[in-house]
Coordinates of C-alpha atoms in Angstrom, one line a residue:
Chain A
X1 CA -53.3 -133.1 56.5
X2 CA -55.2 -135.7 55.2
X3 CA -53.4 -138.0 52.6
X4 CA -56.0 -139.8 51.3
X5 CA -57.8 -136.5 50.5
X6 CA -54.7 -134.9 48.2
X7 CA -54.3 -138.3 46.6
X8 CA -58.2 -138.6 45.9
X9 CA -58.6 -135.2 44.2
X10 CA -55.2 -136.2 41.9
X11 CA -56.4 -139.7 41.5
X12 CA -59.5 -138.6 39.9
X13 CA -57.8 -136.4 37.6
X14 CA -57.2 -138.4 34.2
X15 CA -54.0 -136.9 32.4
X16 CA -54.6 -138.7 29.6
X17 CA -57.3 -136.7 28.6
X18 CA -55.2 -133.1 28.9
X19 CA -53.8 -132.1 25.3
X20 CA -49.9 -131.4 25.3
X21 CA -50.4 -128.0 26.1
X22 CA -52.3 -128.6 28.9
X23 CA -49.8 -131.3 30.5
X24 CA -47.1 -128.4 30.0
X25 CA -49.5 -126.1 32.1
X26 CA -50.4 -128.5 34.6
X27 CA -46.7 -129.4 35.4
X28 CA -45.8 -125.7 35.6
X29 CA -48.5 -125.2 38.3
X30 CA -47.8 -128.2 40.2
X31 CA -44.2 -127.6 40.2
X32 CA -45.0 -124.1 41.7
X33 CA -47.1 -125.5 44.5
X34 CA -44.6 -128.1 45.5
X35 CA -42.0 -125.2 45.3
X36 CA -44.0 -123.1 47.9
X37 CA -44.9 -126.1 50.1
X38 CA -41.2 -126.7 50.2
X39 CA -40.6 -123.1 50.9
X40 CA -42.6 -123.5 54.0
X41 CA -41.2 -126.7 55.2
X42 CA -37.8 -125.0 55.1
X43 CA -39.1 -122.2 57.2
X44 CA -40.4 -124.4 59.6
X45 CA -37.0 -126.3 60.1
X46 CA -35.2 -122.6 60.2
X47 CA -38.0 -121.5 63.3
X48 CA -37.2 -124.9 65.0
X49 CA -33.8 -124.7 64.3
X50 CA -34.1 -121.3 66.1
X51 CA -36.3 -122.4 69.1
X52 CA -34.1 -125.3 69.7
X53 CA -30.8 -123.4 70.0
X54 CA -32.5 -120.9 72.6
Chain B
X1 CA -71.1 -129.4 16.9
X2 CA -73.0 -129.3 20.3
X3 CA -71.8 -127.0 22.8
X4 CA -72.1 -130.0 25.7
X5 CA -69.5 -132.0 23.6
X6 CA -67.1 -129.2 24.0
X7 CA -67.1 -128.9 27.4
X8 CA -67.8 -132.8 27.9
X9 CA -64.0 -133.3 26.8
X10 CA -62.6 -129.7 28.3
X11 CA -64.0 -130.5 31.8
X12 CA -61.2 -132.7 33.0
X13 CA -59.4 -129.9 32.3
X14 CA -61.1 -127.2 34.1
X15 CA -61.7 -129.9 37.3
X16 CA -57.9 -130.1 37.0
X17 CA -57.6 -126.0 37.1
X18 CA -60.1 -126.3 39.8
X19 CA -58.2 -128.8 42.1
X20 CA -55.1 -126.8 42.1
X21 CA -57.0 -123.7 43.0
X22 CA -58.2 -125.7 46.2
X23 CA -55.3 -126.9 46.8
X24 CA -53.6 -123.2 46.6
X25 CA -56.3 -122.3 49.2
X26 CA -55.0 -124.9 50.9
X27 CA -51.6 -123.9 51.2
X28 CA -52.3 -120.9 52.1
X29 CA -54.3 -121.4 55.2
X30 CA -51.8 -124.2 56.2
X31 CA -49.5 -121.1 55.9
X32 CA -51.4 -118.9 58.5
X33 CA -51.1 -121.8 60.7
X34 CA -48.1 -122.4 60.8
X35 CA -47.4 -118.3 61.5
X36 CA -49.6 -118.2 63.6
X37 CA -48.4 -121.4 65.8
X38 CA -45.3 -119.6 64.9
X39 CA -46.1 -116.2 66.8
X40 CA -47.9 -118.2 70.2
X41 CA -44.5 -120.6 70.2
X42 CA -42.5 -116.7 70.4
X43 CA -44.6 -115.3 72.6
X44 CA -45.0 -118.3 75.4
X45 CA -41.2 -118.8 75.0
X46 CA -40.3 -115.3 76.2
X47 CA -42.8 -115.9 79.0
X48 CA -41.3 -119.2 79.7
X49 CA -37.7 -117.3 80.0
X50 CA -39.0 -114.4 81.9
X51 CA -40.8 -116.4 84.9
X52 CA -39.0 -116.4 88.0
X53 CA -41.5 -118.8 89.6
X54 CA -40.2 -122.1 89.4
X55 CA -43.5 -124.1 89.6
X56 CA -45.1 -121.4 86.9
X57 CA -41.9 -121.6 84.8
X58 CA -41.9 -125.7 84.7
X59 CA -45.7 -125.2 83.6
X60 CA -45.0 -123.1 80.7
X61 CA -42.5 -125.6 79.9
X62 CA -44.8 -128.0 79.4
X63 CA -46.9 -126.3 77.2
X64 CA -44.2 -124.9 75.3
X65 CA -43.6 -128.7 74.7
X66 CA -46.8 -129.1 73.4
X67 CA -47.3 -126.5 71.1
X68 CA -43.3 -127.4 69.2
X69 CA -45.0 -131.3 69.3
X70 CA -47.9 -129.6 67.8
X71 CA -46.0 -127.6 64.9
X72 CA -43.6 -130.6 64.2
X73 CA -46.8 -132.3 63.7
X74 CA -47.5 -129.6 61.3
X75 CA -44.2 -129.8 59.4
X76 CA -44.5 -133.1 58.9
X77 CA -48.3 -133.5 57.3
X78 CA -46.6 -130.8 54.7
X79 CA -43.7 -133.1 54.1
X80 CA -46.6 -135.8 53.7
X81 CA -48.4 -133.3 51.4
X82 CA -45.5 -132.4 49.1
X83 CA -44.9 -136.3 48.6
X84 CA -47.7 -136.8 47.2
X85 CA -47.6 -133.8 45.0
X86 CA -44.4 -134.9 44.2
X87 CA -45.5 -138.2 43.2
X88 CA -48.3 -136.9 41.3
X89 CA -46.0 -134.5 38.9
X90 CA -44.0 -138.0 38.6
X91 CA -47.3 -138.8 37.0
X92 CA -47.5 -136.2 34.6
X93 CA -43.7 -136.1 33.8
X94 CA -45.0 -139.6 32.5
X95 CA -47.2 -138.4 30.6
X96 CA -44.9 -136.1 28.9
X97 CA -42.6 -138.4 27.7
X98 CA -44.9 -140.7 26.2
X99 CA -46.5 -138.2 24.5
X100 CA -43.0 -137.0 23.2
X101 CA -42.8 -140.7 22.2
X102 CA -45.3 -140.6 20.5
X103 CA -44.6 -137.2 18.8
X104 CA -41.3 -135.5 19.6
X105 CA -42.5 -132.2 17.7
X106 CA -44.9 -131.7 20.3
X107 CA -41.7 -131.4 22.8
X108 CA -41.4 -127.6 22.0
X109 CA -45.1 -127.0 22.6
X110 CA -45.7 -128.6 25.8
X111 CA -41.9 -126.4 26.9
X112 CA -43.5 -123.4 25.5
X113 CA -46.4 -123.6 27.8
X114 CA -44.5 -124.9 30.7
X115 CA -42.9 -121.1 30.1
X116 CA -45.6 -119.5 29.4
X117 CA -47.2 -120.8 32.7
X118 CA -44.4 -119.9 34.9
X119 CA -43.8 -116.4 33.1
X120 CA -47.7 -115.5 33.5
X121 CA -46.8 -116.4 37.4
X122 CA -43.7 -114.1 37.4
X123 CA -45.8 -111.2 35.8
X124 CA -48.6 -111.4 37.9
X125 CA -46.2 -110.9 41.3
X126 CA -44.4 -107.9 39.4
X127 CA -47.6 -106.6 39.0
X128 CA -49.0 -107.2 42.0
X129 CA -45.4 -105.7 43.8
X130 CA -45.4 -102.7 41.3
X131 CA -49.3 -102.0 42.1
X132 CA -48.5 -102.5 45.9
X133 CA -45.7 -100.0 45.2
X134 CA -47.5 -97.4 43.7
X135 CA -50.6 -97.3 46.4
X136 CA -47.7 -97.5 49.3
X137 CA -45.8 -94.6 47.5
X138 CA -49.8 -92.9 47.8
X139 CA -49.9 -93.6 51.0
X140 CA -46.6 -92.3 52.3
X141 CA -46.7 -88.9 50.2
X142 CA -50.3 -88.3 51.9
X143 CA -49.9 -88.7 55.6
X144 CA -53.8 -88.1 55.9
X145 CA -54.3 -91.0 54.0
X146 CA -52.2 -93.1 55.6
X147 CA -54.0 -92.1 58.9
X148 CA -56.9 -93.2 56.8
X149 CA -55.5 -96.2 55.8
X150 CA -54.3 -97.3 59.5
X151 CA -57.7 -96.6 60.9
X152 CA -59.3 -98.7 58.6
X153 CA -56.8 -101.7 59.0
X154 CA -57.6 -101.3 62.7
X155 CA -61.5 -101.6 61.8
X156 CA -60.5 -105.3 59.4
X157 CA -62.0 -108.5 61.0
X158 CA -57.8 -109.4 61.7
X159 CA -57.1 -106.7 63.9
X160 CA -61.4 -106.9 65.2
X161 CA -60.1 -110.4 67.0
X162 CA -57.2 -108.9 68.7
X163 CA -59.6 -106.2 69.6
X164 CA -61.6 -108.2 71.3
X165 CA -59.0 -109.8 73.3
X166 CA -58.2 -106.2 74.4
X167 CA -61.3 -105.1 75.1
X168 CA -61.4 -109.0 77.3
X169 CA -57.8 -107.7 79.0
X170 CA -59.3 -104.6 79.5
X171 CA -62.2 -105.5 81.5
X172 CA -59.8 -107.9 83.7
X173 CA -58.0 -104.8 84.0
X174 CA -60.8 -103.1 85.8
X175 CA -61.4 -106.1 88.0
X176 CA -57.9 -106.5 88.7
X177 CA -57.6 -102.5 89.6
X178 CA -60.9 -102.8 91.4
X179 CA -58.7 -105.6 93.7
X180 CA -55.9 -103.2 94.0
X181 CA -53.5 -105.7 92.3
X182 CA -49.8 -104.6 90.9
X183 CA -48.7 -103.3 87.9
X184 CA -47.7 -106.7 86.6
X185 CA -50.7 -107.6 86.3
X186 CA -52.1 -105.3 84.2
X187 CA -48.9 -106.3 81.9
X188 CA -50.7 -108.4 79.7
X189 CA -53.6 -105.6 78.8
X190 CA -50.4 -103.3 77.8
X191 CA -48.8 -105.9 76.0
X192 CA -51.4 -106.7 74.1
X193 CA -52.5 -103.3 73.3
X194 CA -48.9 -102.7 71.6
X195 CA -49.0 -105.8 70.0
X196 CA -51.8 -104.1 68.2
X197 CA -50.3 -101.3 67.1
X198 CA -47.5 -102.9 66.5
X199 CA -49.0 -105.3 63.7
X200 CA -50.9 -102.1 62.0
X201 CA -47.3 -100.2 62.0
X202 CA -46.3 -103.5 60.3
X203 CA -49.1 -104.1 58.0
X204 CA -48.1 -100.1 56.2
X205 CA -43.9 -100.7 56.7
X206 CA -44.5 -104.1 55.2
X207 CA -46.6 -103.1 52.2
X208 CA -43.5 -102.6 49.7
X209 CA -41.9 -105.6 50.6
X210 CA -41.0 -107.9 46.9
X211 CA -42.4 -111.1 48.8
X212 CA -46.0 -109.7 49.6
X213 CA -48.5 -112.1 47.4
X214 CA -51.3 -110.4 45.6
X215 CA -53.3 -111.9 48.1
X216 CA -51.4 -111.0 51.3
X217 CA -51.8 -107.4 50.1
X218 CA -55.4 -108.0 49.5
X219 CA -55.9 -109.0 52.9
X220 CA -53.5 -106.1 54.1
X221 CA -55.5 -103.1 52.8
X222 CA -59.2 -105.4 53.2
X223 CA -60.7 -103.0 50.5
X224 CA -59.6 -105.0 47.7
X225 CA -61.6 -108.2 48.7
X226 CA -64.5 -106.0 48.0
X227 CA -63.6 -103.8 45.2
X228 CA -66.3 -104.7 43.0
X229 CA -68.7 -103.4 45.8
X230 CA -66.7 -100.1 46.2
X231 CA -66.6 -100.0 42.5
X232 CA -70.2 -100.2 42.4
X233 CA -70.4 -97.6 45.2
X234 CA -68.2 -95.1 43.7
X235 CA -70.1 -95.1 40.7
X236 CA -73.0 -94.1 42.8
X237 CA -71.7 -91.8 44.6
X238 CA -69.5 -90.6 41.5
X239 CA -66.6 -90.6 43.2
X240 CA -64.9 -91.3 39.4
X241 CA -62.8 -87.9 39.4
X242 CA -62.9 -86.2 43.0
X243 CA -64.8 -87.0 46.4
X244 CA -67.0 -84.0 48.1
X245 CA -65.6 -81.5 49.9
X246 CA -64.5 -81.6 53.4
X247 CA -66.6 -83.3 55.8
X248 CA -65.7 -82.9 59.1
X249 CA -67.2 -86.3 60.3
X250 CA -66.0 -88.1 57.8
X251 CA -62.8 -89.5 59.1
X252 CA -65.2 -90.8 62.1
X253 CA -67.3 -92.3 59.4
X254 CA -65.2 -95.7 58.6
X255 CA -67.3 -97.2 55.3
X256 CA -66.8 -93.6 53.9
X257 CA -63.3 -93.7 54.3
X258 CA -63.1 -97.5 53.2
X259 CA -64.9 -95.7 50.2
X260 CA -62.0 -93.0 50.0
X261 CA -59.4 -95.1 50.3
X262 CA -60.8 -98.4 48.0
X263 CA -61.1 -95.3 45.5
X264 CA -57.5 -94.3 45.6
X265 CA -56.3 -97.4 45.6
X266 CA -58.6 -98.6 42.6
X267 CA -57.2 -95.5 40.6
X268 CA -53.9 -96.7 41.4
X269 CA -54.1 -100.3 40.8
X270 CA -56.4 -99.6 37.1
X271 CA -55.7 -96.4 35.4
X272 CA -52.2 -95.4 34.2
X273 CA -53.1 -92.2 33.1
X274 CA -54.8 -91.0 36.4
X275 CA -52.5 -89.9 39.2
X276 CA -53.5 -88.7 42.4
X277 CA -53.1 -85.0 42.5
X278 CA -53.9 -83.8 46.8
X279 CA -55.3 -85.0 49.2
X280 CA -56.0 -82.6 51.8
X281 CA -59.4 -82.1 53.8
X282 CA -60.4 -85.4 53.2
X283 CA -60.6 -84.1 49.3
X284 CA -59.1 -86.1 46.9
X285 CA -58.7 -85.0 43.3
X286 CA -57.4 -87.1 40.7
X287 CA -56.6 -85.6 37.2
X288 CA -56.4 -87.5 34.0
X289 CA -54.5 -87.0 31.0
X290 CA -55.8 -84.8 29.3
X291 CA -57.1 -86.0 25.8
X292 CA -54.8 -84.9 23.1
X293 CA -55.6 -81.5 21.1
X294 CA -59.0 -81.8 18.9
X295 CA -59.7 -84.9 20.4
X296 CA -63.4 -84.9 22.5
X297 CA -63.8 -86.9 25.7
X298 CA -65.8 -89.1 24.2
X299 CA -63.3 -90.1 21.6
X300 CA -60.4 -90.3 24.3
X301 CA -62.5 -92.9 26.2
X302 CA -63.0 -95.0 23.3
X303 CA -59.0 -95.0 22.3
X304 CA -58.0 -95.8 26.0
X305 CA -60.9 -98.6 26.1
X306 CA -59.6 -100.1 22.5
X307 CA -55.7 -100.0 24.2
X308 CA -57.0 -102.1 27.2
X309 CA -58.6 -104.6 25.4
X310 CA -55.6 -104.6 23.0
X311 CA -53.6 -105.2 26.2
X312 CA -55.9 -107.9 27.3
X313 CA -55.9 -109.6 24.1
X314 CA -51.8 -109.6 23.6
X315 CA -51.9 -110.5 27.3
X316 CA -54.0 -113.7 27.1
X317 CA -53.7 -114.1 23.4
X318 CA -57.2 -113.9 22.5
X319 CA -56.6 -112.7 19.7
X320 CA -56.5 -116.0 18.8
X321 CA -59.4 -117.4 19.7
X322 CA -59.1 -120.7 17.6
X323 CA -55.4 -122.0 17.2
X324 CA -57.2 -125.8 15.6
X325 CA -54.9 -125.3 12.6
X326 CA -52.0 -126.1 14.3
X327 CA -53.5 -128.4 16.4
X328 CA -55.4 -130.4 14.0
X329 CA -52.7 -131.7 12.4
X330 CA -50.8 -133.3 15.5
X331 CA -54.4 -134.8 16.5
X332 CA -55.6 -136.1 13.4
X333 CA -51.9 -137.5 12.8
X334 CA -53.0 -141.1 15.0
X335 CA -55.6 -142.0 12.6
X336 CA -53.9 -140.4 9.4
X337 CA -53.3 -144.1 8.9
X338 CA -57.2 -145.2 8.5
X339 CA -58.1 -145.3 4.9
X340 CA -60.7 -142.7 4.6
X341 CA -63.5 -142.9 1.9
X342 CA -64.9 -140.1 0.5
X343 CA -68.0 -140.6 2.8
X344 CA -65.8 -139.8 5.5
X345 CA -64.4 -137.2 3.9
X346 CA -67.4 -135.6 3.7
X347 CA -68.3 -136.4 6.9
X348 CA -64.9 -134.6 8.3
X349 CA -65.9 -131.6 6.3
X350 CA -69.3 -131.4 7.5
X351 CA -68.1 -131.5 11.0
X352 CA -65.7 -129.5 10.5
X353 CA -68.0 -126.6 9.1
X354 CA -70.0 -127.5 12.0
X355 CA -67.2 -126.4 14.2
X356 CA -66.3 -123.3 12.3
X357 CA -70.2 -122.3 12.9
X358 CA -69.8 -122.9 16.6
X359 CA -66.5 -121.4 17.3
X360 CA -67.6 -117.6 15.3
X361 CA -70.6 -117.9 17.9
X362 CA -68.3 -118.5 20.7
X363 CA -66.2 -116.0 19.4
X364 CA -68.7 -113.4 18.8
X365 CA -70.2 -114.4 22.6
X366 CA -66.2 -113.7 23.9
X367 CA -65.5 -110.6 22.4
X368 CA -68.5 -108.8 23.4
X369 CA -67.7 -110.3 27.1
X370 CA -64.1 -108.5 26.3
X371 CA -65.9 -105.5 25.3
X372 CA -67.5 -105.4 28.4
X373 CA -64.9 -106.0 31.0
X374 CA -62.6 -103.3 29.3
X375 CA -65.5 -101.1 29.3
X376 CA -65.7 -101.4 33.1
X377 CA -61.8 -101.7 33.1
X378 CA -62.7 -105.0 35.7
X379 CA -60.0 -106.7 35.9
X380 CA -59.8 -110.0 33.5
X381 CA -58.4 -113.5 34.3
X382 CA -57.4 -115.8 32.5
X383 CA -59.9 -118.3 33.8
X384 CA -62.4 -115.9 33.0
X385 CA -61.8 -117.2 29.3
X386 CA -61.7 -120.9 30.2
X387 CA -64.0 -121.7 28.3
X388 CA -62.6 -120.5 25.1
X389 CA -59.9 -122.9 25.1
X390 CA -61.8 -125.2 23.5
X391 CA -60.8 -125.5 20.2
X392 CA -58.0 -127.9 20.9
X393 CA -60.6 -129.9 22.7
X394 CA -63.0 -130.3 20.0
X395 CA -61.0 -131.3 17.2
X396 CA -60.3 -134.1 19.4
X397 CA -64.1 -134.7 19.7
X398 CA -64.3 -134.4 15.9
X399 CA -61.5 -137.1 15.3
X400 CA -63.1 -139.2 17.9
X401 CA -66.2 -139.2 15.6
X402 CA -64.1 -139.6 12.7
X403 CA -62.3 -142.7 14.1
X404 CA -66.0 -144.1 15.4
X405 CA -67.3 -143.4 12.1
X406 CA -64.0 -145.0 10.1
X407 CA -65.0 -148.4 12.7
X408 CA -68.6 -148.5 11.8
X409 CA -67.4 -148.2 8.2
X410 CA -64.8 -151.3 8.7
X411 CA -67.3 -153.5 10.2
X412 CA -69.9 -152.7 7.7
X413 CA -67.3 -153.5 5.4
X414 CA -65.8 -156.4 6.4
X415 CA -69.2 -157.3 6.9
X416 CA -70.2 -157.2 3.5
X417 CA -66.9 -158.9 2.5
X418 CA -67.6 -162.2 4.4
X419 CA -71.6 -162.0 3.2
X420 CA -70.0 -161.7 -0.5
X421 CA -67.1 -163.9 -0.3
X422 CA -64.6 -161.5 -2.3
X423 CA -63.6 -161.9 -5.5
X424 CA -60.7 -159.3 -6.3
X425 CA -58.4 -158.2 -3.2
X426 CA -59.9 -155.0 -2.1
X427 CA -56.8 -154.0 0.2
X428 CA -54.8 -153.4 -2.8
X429 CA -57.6 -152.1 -4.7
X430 CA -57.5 -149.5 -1.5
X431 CA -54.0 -149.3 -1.3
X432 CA -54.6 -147.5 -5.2
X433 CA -57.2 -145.7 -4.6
X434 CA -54.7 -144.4 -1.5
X435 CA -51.8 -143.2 -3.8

């Protein structure tokens, strides 16, 4: 994965600019996304976990 | 107001919505990589186990090594990844608190779309499972169908890769015959060929499963990536109600039966009221419900049209197309403080109007786009109506011009203050005028 990239495409995002509503939204999404990313690092450690005990 | 100031303020927005798209897409690709990685880790590990051969055994190793460094490596640029999400939504949590700072009635708003946000989410996968449910329940009660089904799956461009590994296996089979070599090695061509049906057996079993994403179960039953083609198809071929009668060929024929089975599975995803009746002979019919006594065709069309695009509207509250009321008065409340004169006023008012005129054309331009997608029952999104979200954005763009304006007219007037050298105190005179 490419840091710089993620940070880039948030850094140019100006949240100042988003009405209340739309802070609310973006929070909801972004929560979501971490959520699944999470989800899919915990799989990952489950599989190792799995591969390392055979 | 000018159309191009509305979306000069809203696109931030919508490169936001666009971002997080991209980085969805994202996610999910890192996801089939890390199956994937997943599945060749599995598979060289029970080679690894099975190999008697010391010197082949100790080579497996080795890669086995590789491939775990390789998926740790994988782990840990998505631990990477959600730091910097993480950091991000620190950002915005920020942001939220100063604006409750600033306003703590806009707390309940920014909550209620936080909700609103995740419940949209929640509904979408309950659909999404309930539709899956419904075409697997189609599926399982017409065995034909599901034959149909399986040998289109085995025709998708997933299961056309493993194909052409077996076809590859296949030919070193021949060679490897041709050299009068044993049975274990033509292991791998056997393997590999139940893999295959192995992963098609899966792709039907798994179809009912809660955690399938919209998306997975797109890719699983490959029509619905290119529904809007079948639909166009279907309604050439008028394949609306039932599909010709039996046609021997047919199941030989794989875009016909992508046809037949898109069709069902459109019915079942779109229409409520249509059920699928038999399918036998590679004959489907469909029957509708039937329109209620003394009521023509033509007028039960038009009342099951008006429901979906009641649905839609309740659904995505468009109904609502401009919610400025509420709006306008926690924007405007930052520069409540600046002494407006009445050439402001007017200003405000003209603007104002200007908007009204703007948003009925928008308005008018959205519902007929309504109209029109529940007319072809497509499908609506809420991004589809992006740009109708604007009328937050421009009363923002009308108090920016207001507070531009209420500058130009301090200047001017302090301008012509120091020119005149003042005689009475006109802040209190103001102040008055205020009350």
């Amino acid at each position: 994965m490419n840091e710089s990239k993620n940070e880039e495409i948030l850094e140019e995002i100006d949240f100042d600019e988003f009405t209340p509503e739309q802070v609310g939204e973006a929070e909801a999404e972004l929560t979501d996304l971490i959520n699944q990313t999470q989800d899919l690092i915990d799989e990952c450690d489950e599989f190792l976990g799995g591969i390392e005990n055979e | 107001m000018s159309k191009n100031m509305v979306e000069k303020y809203s696109g931030t927005y919508l490169r936001w919505k666009d971002d997080i798209k991209k980085m969805q897409a994202e996610l999910k690709s890192e996801t089939k990589a890390v199956k994937k990685a997943e599945k060749e880790i599995e598979n060289l590990n029970k080679k690894y186990r099975a190999e008697k051969d010391q010197t082949k055994k100790d080579a497996y190793k080795l890669k086995l090594d590789d491939l775990i460094s390789d998926y740790k490596e994988k782990k840990a640029d998505l631990e990477l990844k959600n730091e910097v999400l993480e950091k991000k939504l620190g950002r915005l949590e920020q942001k939220e608190q100063d604006i409750i700072e600033n306003d703590p009635d806009v707390k309940s708003y920014i909550e209620y779309a936080k909700a609103k946000t995740y419940d949209e989410k929640v509904e979408k996968d309950k659909i999404a499972v309930s539709r899956n449910n419904r075409v697997l329940s189609t599926l399982n009660n017409n065995p034909e169908l599901k034959k149909i089904a399986i040998e289109y799956l085995e025709k998708s461009d997933e299961v056309d890769t493993l194909k052409a590994e077996i076809a590859k296996l296949k030919a070193n089979k021949k060679q490897k015959t041709a050299d009068a070599k044993t049975d274990e090695d033509l292991k791998p061509a056997e393997d590999k060929k139940k893999e295959l049906e192995d992963k098609i057996k899966d792709y039907i079993d798994n179809l009912n499963k809660t955690s399938l994403r919209p998306i997975r179960f797109a890719e699983v039953m490959g029509v619905i990536n290119n529904i809007s083609m079948v639909r166009d198809e279907a309604g050439k071929l008028n394949l609306d109600a039932s599909v010709e009668q039996e046609n021997t060929k047919l199941h030989k024929n794989i875009e016909r039966n992508r046809t037949l089975l898109a069709n069902v599975v459109e019915k079942s995803y779109n229409d409520d009221n249509v059920v699928l009746e038999g399918f036998s002979n590679y004959t489907i019919t469909f029957s509708k419900q039937a329109p209620a006594k003394g009521q023509t065709e033509e007028q039960y069309r038009e009342k099951r049209e008006a429901e979906i695009r009641s649905d839609l509207e309740a659904k995505y509250e468009l109904n609502k197309p401009v919610q400025y009321e509420k709006w306008y008065s926690k924007l405007i409340h930052p520069i409540k403080a600046w002494k407006e004169s009445k050439d402001i006023k007017e200003k405000r008012n003209a603007l104002e109007e200007e908007f009204e005129k703007e948003a009925e054309k928008i308005h008018d331009e959205f519902e007929e786009k309504l109209a029109n997608a529940a007319k072809s029952r497509r499908t609506v999104t809420r991004s589809d109506f992006n740009e109708y979200s604007f009328g937050k954005d421009s009363k923002k763009v009308i108090d920016e011009i207001i507070k531009k304006e209420i500058e130009a007219e301090g200047k001017a007037y302090d301008e012509q203050q120091k020119a005149k050298k003042p005689e009475n105190k006109p802040e209190e005179k103001d102040e008055e005028e205020e009350r």
